[in-house]
Amino acid sequence: METELSKRLGIEHAIFGFTPFPAVAAAITRAGGFGVLGAVRYTAPDDLARDLDWMQEHTDGLPYGLDVVMPAKKVEGVTESDVEAMIPEGHREFVRATLAKHGVPELAEGEASGWRITGWMEQVARSQLDVAFDYPIKLLANALGSPPPDVVRRAHDHGVLVAALAGSARHARHHADADIDIVVAQGYEAGGHTGEIASMVLTPEVVDAVGPLPVLAAGGIGSGEQIAAGLALGAQGVWLGSLWLTTTEAELHSRALTAKLLAAGSGDTVRSRALTGKPARQLRTEWTDAWDDPAGPGPLPMPLQGLLVAEAVSRIQKYEVEPLLGTPVGQIVGRMNAERSVREVFDDLTRGFERAVGRIQRIAGRSGT
């Protein structure tokens, strides 16, 4: 699965794997792909440095990258406390009532919430970059589109390529104008924050819009055949995220959540604002149903919603309250029906890719078999 981009980065397969788990990212890199560690959960620079130290020790000198969540426009002088104060009391009461309805226990006294969507904040994201550029990362990806211009320049000064996710050709052209090196065309099927255009339509539109910039196809990809389709549409690689959640290296720390993912079909996700305030595809649960119910108060805009539900999500996860338990995941969850190692996933992807290429060659009359 070599492309011009994979050769440029020195990787065997043009498979870019996004994950919040260092062990998964490192395994993706060792398997011949390009592991990208998600930074949004790191609120303390020392924690990120610790895990990047670990990545250095477990990637055999092979390339890897970092994914941040950073707004393109800088907001001066706004703290997390300032934003928290903007959350209406009615929404706080809705959270309390929903948790009480399902008997979700409180956290222990003095126990801090273990889940915070704070990486979106300017100072947090920049502190992550201060750490990251001390390591030999080869790619900086931004989940919210083009990072601020000074961040792009700083990355380039360190010899780091910059990638940005796009949900439309218009977004992709904006990224090209912002001196982005790689555009990730993320279709409607993808897990997490995603737009409304399906991958089969979006990928060639983005390729046409930003060529010759390399494009990665993302959303609904979980087999070698689908990788071949993405490359046939003009992409120079694929960006996979959901597929790694049920690998043996993943650190979900919840057998109940793993079981839900393995049992879910492709129709068991929903694109909801319940988690962060922006539309994000995730497992459909009674938690997402409550927030999407017209009778409720409805989600707040980002970043208010993420701060509002942070402690609630921690409690749901800690106590494994099954009806409410979920995670961002794409429609490809329907194919995630067994726990496998990252290496086993790669072996399956490469075999599927070879099958697809062989079929096309036979159709084109270029094979003697």
Tab-separated table of C-alpha atoms in Angstrom:
chain	number	residue	atom	x	y	z
A	1	MET	CA	0.000	0.000	0.000
A	2	GLU	CA	2.690	2.453	-1.005
A	3	THR	CA	1.860	5.926	-2.285
A	4	GLU	CA	3.868	9.061	-2.880
A	5	LEU	CA	2.921	10.260	0.621
A	6	SER	CA	3.847	7.000	2.352
A	7	LYS	CA	7.236	7.052	0.628
A	8	ARG	CA	7.737	10.656	1.713
A	9	LEU	CA	7.112	9.704	5.339
A	10	GLY	CA	9.072	6.474	5.175
A	11	ILE	CA	6.205	4.099	6.032
A	12	GLU	CA	5.371	0.755	4.441
A	13	HIS	CA	1.601	1.171	4.272
A	14	ALA	CA	-0.348	4.382	3.643
A	15	ILE	CA	-2.472	3.736	6.736
A	16	PHE	CA	-2.672	6.543	9.290
A	17	GLY	CA	-4.109	5.383	12.588
A	18	PHE	CA	-5.556	7.930	15.012
A	19	THR	CA	-5.951	6.778	18.619
A	20	PRO	CA	-5.927	8.192	22.152
A	21	PHE	CA	-3.848	5.227	23.330
A	22	PRO	CA	-0.026	5.315	23.115
A	23	ALA	CA	0.221	1.512	22.949
A	24	VAL	CA	-2.072	1.434	19.923
A	25	ALA	CA	-0.292	4.317	18.168
A	26	ALA	CA	3.083	2.665	18.671
A	27	ALA	CA	1.772	-0.700	17.442
A	28	ILE	CA	0.362	0.952	14.300
A	29	THR	CA	3.758	2.463	13.562
A	30	ARG	CA	5.578	-0.811	14.205
A	31	ALA	CA	3.148	-2.621	11.890
A	32	GLY	CA	4.206	-0.387	9.009
A	33	GLY	CA	1.579	2.323	9.268
A	34	PHE	CA	1.700	5.784	10.817
A	35	GLY	CA	0.458	6.050	14.411
A	36	VAL	CA	-1.098	9.356	15.442
A	37	LEU	CA	-1.589	9.927	19.174
A	38	GLY	CA	-4.612	12.015	20.170
A	39	ALA	CA	-3.631	14.756	22.617
A	40	VAL	CA	-7.019	16.132	23.654
A	41	ARG	CA	-7.123	14.177	26.933
A	42	TYR	CA	-3.770	15.501	28.135
A	43	THR	CA	-4.391	18.524	30.341
A	44	ALA	CA	-0.993	18.276	32.053
A	45	PRO	CA	2.126	18.718	29.872
A	46	ASP	CA	4.047	16.237	32.025
A	47	ASP	CA	1.524	13.496	31.221
A	48	LEU	CA	1.935	14.065	27.492
A	49	ALA	CA	5.724	14.100	27.851
A	50	ARG	CA	5.588	10.802	29.757
A	51	ASP	CA	3.609	9.110	26.990
A	52	LEU	CA	5.739	10.579	24.214
A	53	ASP	CA	8.792	9.244	26.055
A	54	TRP	CA	7.081	5.849	25.984
A	55	MET	CA	6.315	6.238	22.270
A	56	GLN	CA	9.967	6.978	21.587
A	57	GLU	CA	10.957	3.737	23.306
A	58	HIS	CA	8.368	1.601	21.493
A	59	THR	CA	8.359	2.800	17.886
A	60	ASP	CA	11.762	1.431	16.842
A	61	GLY	CA	12.826	4.781	15.390
A	62	LEU	CA	9.868	4.761	12.983
A	63	PRO	CA	7.692	7.866	12.393
A	64	TYR	CA	4.597	8.867	14.326
A	65	GLY	CA	2.507	12.009	14.859
A	66	LEU	CA	0.252	13.929	17.220
A	67	ASP	CA	-3.354	15.078	16.875
A	68	VAL	CA	-4.539	18.195	18.727
A	69	VAL	CA	-7.898	19.961	18.971
A	70	MET	CA	-7.181	23.621	18.366
A	71	PRO	CA	-9.466	26.408	17.134
A	72	ALA	CA	-8.216	28.372	14.128
A	73	LYS	CA	-9.052	31.690	15.802
A	74	LYS	CA	-7.230	32.678	18.951
A	75	VAL	CA	-9.309	33.800	21.930
A	76	GLU	CA	-7.388	35.936	24.394
A	77	GLY	CA	-7.809	35.920	28.158
A	78	VAL	CA	-10.561	33.295	28.472
A	79	THR	CA	-10.057	30.690	31.193
A	80	GLU	CA	-11.838	27.412	31.834
A	81	SER	CA	-13.504	29.000	34.874
A	82	ASP	CA	-14.848	31.817	32.692
A	83	VAL	CA	-16.431	29.285	30.363
A	84	GLU	CA	-17.817	27.141	33.212
A	85	ALA	CA	-19.626	30.214	34.555
A	86	MET	CA	-21.554	30.473	31.276
A	87	ILE	CA	-23.297	27.108	31.746
A	88	PRO	CA	-27.010	27.584	32.625
A	89	GLU	CA	-28.207	26.074	35.886
A	90	GLY	CA	-31.073	24.379	34.047
A	91	HIS	CA	-28.619	22.298	32.055
A	92	ARG	CA	-26.756	21.330	35.219
A	93	GLU	CA	-30.014	20.187	36.763
A	94	PHE	CA	-30.822	18.145	33.642
A	95	VAL	CA	-27.514	16.300	34.014
A	96	ARG	CA	-28.176	15.644	37.716
A	97	ALA	CA	-31.682	14.341	37.000
A	98	THR	CA	-30.558	12.069	34.160
A	99	LEU	CA	-27.818	10.524	36.284
A	100	ALA	CA	-30.175	10.099	39.239
A	101	LYS	CA	-32.761	8.391	37.008
A	102	HIS	CA	-30.194	5.711	36.185
A	103	GLY	CA	-28.753	5.473	39.693
A	104	VAL	CA	-25.262	6.630	38.737
A	105	PRO	CA	-23.147	6.933	41.931
A	106	GLU	CA	-21.203	10.060	42.787
A	107	LEU	CA	-17.423	10.135	42.508
A	108	ALA	CA	-15.594	9.600	45.765
A	109	GLU	CA	-14.975	12.728	47.828
A	110	GLY	CA	-11.968	14.567	46.475
A	111	GLU	CA	-11.819	12.435	43.321
A	112	ALA	CA	-11.329	14.557	40.230
A	113	SER	CA	-13.129	13.915	36.993
A	114	GLY	CA	-10.940	11.743	34.797
A	115	TRP	CA	-12.471	12.954	31.550
A	116	ARG	CA	-12.173	16.560	30.438
A	117	ILE	CA	-12.594	18.016	26.967
A	118	THR	CA	-10.220	20.900	27.600
A	119	GLY	CA	-7.700	20.343	24.834
A	120	TRP	CA	-9.741	22.738	22.693
A	121	MET	CA	-8.614	25.637	24.856
A	122	GLU	CA	-5.875	27.853	23.448
A	123	GLN	CA	-3.503	27.601	26.381
A	124	VAL	CA	-3.910	23.828	26.750
A	125	ALA	CA	-3.327	23.077	23.076
A	126	ARG	CA	-0.302	25.359	22.953
A	127	SER	CA	1.190	23.722	26.037
A	128	GLN	CA	0.804	20.378	24.270
A	129	LEU	CA	2.725	21.751	21.284
A	130	ASP	CA	5.484	23.053	23.566
A	131	VAL	CA	5.994	19.454	24.640
A	132	ALA	CA	5.455	17.813	21.247
A	133	PHE	CA	8.052	19.829	19.369
A	134	ASP	CA	10.724	18.518	21.733
A	135	TYR	CA	10.113	15.088	20.166
A	136	PRO	CA	10.767	13.927	16.588
A	137	ILE	CA	7.108	13.873	15.550
A	138	LYS	CA	6.632	13.885	11.789
A	139	LEU	CA	3.015	15.035	11.607
A	140	LEU	CA	0.771	17.453	13.484
A	141	ALA	CA	-2.933	16.950	12.797
A	142	ASN	CA	-5.723	19.243	13.942
A	143	ALA	CA	-9.215	17.856	14.436
A	144	LEU	CA	-10.855	21.295	14.185
A	145	GLY	CA	-9.410	22.202	10.814
A	146	SER	CA	-6.517	24.524	10.104
A	147	PRO	CA	-4.576	25.499	13.227
A	148	PRO	CA	-3.606	29.154	13.714
A	149	PRO	CA	-1.050	30.437	11.157
A	150	ASP	CA	1.728	30.759	13.728
A	151	VAL	CA	1.280	27.096	14.670
A	152	VAL	CA	1.552	26.035	11.026
A	153	ARG	CA	4.746	28.073	10.661
A	154	ARG	CA	6.156	26.653	13.873
A	155	ALA	CA	5.493	23.095	12.731
A	156	HIS	CA	7.125	23.729	9.380
A	157	ASP	CA	10.134	25.280	11.110
A	158	HIS	CA	10.521	21.952	12.951
A	159	GLY	CA	10.185	19.972	9.732
A	160	VAL	CA	6.746	18.684	10.771
A	161	LEU	CA	3.954	18.222	8.229
A	162	VAL	CA	0.546	19.630	9.151
A	163	ALA	CA	-2.751	17.836	8.461
A	164	ALA	CA	-6.273	19.151	8.926
A	165	LEU	CA	-9.621	17.396	8.798
A	166	ALA	CA	-12.230	18.593	6.299
A	167	GLY	CA	-15.884	17.677	5.875
A	168	SER	CA	-16.395	19.495	2.566
A	169	ALA	CA	-14.458	20.674	-0.472
A	170	ARG	CA	-14.910	24.249	0.764
A	171	HIS	CA	-13.207	23.405	4.050
A	172	ALA	CA	-10.437	21.627	2.162
A	173	ARG	CA	-9.726	24.667	-0.027
A	174	HIS	CA	-9.490	26.779	3.117
A	175	HIS	CA	-6.881	24.368	4.458
A	176	ALA	CA	-4.890	24.575	1.242
A	177	ASP	CA	-4.928	28.377	1.467
A	178	ALA	CA	-3.661	28.057	5.066
A	179	ASP	CA	-0.519	26.196	3.893
A	180	ILE	CA	-1.675	22.826	5.210
A	181	ASP	CA	0.335	19.864	3.877
A	182	ILE	CA	-2.254	17.056	4.066
A	183	VAL	CA	-6.058	17.200	3.992
A	184	VAL	CA	-8.041	14.460	5.730
A	185	ALA	CA	-11.377	14.104	3.949
A	186	GLN	CA	-13.579	12.842	6.776
A	187	GLY	CA	-16.944	11.537	5.665
A	188	TYR	CA	-20.284	11.403	7.414
A	189	GLU	CA	-19.714	7.776	8.450
A	190	ALA	CA	-16.730	8.638	10.655
A	191	GLY	CA	-16.638	8.553	14.441
A	192	GLY	CA	-16.255	11.755	16.413
A	193	HIS	CA	-16.748	15.204	14.925
A	194	THR	CA	-17.913	14.820	11.357
A	195	GLY	CA	-19.839	16.616	8.633
A	196	GLU	CA	-22.782	15.586	6.470
A	197	ILE	CA	-21.164	14.349	3.241
A	198	ALA	CA	-20.479	10.635	2.807
A	199	SER	CA	-16.961	9.423	2.089
A	200	MET	CA	-17.668	8.089	-1.417
A	201	VAL	CA	-18.781	11.567	-2.467
A	202	LEU	CA	-16.433	13.615	-0.310
A	203	THR	CA	-13.085	11.987	-1.134
A	204	PRO	CA	-12.992	12.700	-4.881
A	205	GLU	CA	-14.443	16.183	-4.328
A	206	VAL	CA	-11.621	17.038	-1.935
A	207	VAL	CA	-8.987	15.459	-4.195
A	208	ASP	CA	-10.188	17.636	-7.071
A	209	ALA	CA	-10.398	20.725	-4.852
A	210	VAL	CA	-6.882	20.709	-3.397
A	211	GLY	CA	-4.723	18.729	-5.836
A	212	PRO	CA	-1.818	18.186	-5.888
A	213	LEU	CA	-1.952	18.301	-2.055
A	214	PRO	CA	-2.188	14.742	-0.703
A	215	VAL	CA	-5.570	13.693	0.650
A	216	LEU	CA	-6.335	10.957	3.170
A	217	ALA	CA	-9.730	9.243	2.967
A	218	ALA	CA	-11.509	8.863	6.310
A	219	GLY	CA	-14.891	7.675	7.515
A	220	GLY	CA	-16.388	4.199	7.235
A	221	ILE	CA	-13.086	2.519	6.331
A	222	GLY	CA	-12.273	-0.741	8.085
A	223	SER	CA	-11.211	-3.223	5.412
A	224	GLY	CA	-8.518	-3.538	2.793
A	225	GLU	CA	-11.153	-3.403	0.084
A	226	GLN	CA	-12.297	-0.017	1.389
A	227	ILE	CA	-8.693	1.193	1.479
A	228	ALA	CA	-8.355	0.216	-2.178
A	229	ALA	CA	-11.535	2.152	-2.930
A	230	GLY	CA	-10.161	5.244	-1.188
A	231	LEU	CA	-6.942	5.102	-3.172
A	232	ALA	CA	-8.922	4.540	-6.383
A	233	LEU	CA	-10.805	7.758	-5.634
A	234	GLY	CA	-7.520	9.652	-5.594
A	235	ALA	CA	-6.525	9.575	-1.925
A	236	GLN	CA	-2.876	8.954	-1.051
A	237	GLY	CA	-3.749	7.075	2.103
A	238	VAL	CA	-6.457	6.419	4.670
A	239	TRP	CA	-7.106	7.782	8.155
A	240	LEU	CA	-8.558	5.155	10.502
A	241	GLY	CA	-9.751	5.786	14.050
A	242	SER	CA	-12.670	3.678	15.228
A	243	LEU	CA	-11.170	0.380	14.085
A	244	TRP	CA	-8.517	0.441	16.826
A	245	LEU	CA	-10.952	0.724	19.754
A	246	THR	CA	-11.420	-3.032	20.031
A	247	THR	CA	-7.765	-3.974	19.572
A	248	THR	CA	-6.073	-5.784	22.422
A	249	GLU	CA	-3.671	-2.854	22.882
A	250	ALA	CA	-6.495	-0.355	23.465
A	251	GLU	CA	-6.917	0.925	27.015
A	252	LEU	CA	-10.674	1.350	27.304
A	253	HIS	CA	-10.561	-0.022	30.882
A	254	SER	CA	-14.173	-1.134	30.492
A	255	ARG	CA	-15.205	-4.620	29.537
A	256	ALA	CA	-18.802	-3.432	29.344
A	257	LEU	CA	-17.926	-0.785	26.743
A	258	THR	CA	-15.825	-3.222	24.744
A	259	ALA	CA	-18.735	-5.663	24.773
A	260	LYS	CA	-21.098	-2.952	23.508
A	261	LEU	CA	-18.744	-2.098	20.657
A	262	LEU	CA	-18.335	-5.732	19.651
A	263	ALA	CA	-22.110	-6.250	19.672
A	264	ALA	CA	-23.035	-3.029	17.846
A	265	GLY	CA	-24.136	-2.915	14.231
A	266	SER	CA	-23.453	-0.164	11.732
A	267	GLY	CA	-26.878	1.326	12.512
A	268	ASP	CA	-26.192	1.630	16.242
A	269	THR	CA	-24.438	5.003	16.104
A	270	VAL	CA	-25.865	8.488	16.082
A	271	ARG	CA	-24.488	11.878	15.104
A	272	SER	CA	-25.190	13.849	18.277
A	273	ARG	CA	-24.048	17.030	20.011
A	274	ALA	CA	-24.395	15.360	23.430
A	275	LEU	CA	-20.668	14.926	24.042
A	276	THR	CA	-18.974	18.164	22.998
A	277	GLY	CA	-21.613	20.494	21.577
A	278	LYS	CA	-20.578	19.818	17.982
A	279	PRO	CA	-22.102	16.975	15.943
A	280	ALA	CA	-20.058	13.872	16.738
A	281	ARG	CA	-20.843	10.290	15.752
A	282	GLN	CA	-20.951	7.961	18.748
A	283	LEU	CA	-22.716	4.890	20.061
A	284	ARG	CA	-26.398	5.587	20.503
A	285	THR	CA	-27.297	5.276	24.191
A	286	GLU	CA	-29.956	6.472	26.578
A	287	TRP	CA	-27.562	9.358	27.309
A	288	THR	CA	-27.543	10.544	23.680
A	289	ASP	CA	-31.294	9.939	23.446
A	290	ALA	CA	-31.865	12.177	26.490
A	291	TRP	CA	-29.875	15.039	24.979
A	292	ASP	CA	-31.486	14.666	21.565
A	293	ASP	CA	-35.024	14.532	23.007
A	294	PRO	CA	-36.925	17.710	22.000
A	295	ALA	CA	-38.462	17.736	25.494
A	296	GLY	CA	-35.043	18.323	27.056
A	297	PRO	CA	-32.945	21.486	27.145
A	298	GLY	CA	-30.763	20.376	24.235
A	299	PRO	CA	-26.957	20.422	24.123
A	300	LEU	CA	-25.000	23.626	24.643
A	301	PRO	CA	-22.533	24.845	22.005
A	302	MET	CA	-18.905	23.790	22.127
A	303	PRO	CA	-17.038	24.104	24.493
A	304	LEU	CA	-19.809	24.533	27.091
A	305	GLN	CA	-21.316	21.085	26.531
A	306	GLY	CA	-18.013	19.271	26.982
A	307	LEU	CA	-17.355	21.016	30.275
A	308	LEU	CA	-20.932	20.480	31.436
A	309	VAL	CA	-20.919	16.702	30.945
A	310	ALA	CA	-17.296	15.986	31.903
A	311	GLU	CA	-17.936	14.709	35.410
A	312	ALA	CA	-21.086	12.868	34.310
A	313	VAL	CA	-19.185	10.981	31.609
A	314	SER	CA	-16.483	10.078	34.144
A	315	ARG	CA	-19.103	8.671	36.512
A	316	ILE	CA	-20.838	6.727	33.749
A	317	GLN	CA	-17.527	5.231	32.641
A	318	LYS	CA	-16.205	4.480	36.127
A	319	TYR	CA	-19.342	2.661	37.248
A	320	GLU	CA	-20.024	1.161	33.798
A	321	VAL	CA	-23.671	2.220	33.742
A	322	GLU	CA	-24.553	0.178	30.675
A	323	PRO	CA	-27.605	2.089	29.347
A	324	LEU	CA	-25.625	5.361	29.332
A	325	LEU	CA	-22.203	3.965	28.447
A	326	GLY	CA	-20.883	5.025	25.055
A	327	THR	CA	-17.950	6.404	23.099
A	328	PRO	CA	-17.274	8.183	19.832
A	329	VAL	CA	-17.214	5.549	17.082
A	330	GLY	CA	-18.028	5.419	13.388
A	331	GLN	CA	-20.451	3.293	11.420
A	332	ILE	CA	-17.608	0.843	10.793
A	333	VAL	CA	-18.396	-0.478	14.295
A	334	GLY	CA	-20.528	-3.095	12.537
A	335	ARG	CA	-17.310	-4.783	11.351
A	336	MET	CA	-15.640	-4.588	14.774
A	337	ASN	CA	-16.905	-7.921	16.057
A	338	ALA	CA	-13.786	-9.482	17.582
A	339	GLU	CA	-10.856	-8.349	19.711
A	340	ARG	CA	-7.655	-8.516	17.679
A	341	SER	CA	-4.148	-7.168	18.002
A	342	VAL	CA	-3.103	-4.209	15.871
A	343	ARG	CA	-0.843	-6.574	13.922
A	344	GLU	CA	-3.774	-8.882	13.193
A	345	VAL	CA	-5.816	-5.903	11.984
A	346	PHE	CA	-2.984	-4.899	9.657
A	347	ASP	CA	-2.682	-8.434	8.317
A	348	ASP	CA	-6.414	-8.425	7.544
A	349	LEU	CA	-6.209	-4.991	5.894
A	350	THR	CA	-3.313	-5.963	3.654
A	351	ARG	CA	-4.979	-9.233	2.610
A	352	GLY	CA	-8.192	-7.408	1.775
A	353	PHE	CA	-6.285	-4.801	-0.199
A	354	GLU	CA	-4.563	-7.511	-2.225
A	355	ARG	CA	-7.900	-9.195	-2.946
A	356	ALA	CA	-9.411	-5.921	-4.134
A	357	VAL	CA	-6.467	-5.068	-6.364
A	358	GLY	CA	-6.543	-8.575	-7.810
A	359	ARG	CA	-10.248	-8.271	-8.642
A	360	ILE	CA	-9.724	-4.938	-10.396
A	361	GLN	CA	-6.804	-6.327	-12.374
A	362	ARG	CA	-8.948	-9.260	-13.513
A	363	ILE	CA	-11.783	-6.934	-14.481
A	364	ALA	CA	-9.341	-4.784	-16.414
A	365	GLY	CA	-7.977	-7.867	-18.172
A	366	ARG	CA	-4.480	-7.417	-16.813
A	367	SER	CA	-4.163	-10.762	-15.136
A	368	GLY	CA	-3.791	-14.148	-16.674
A	369	THR	CA	-5.929	-15.772	-13.961
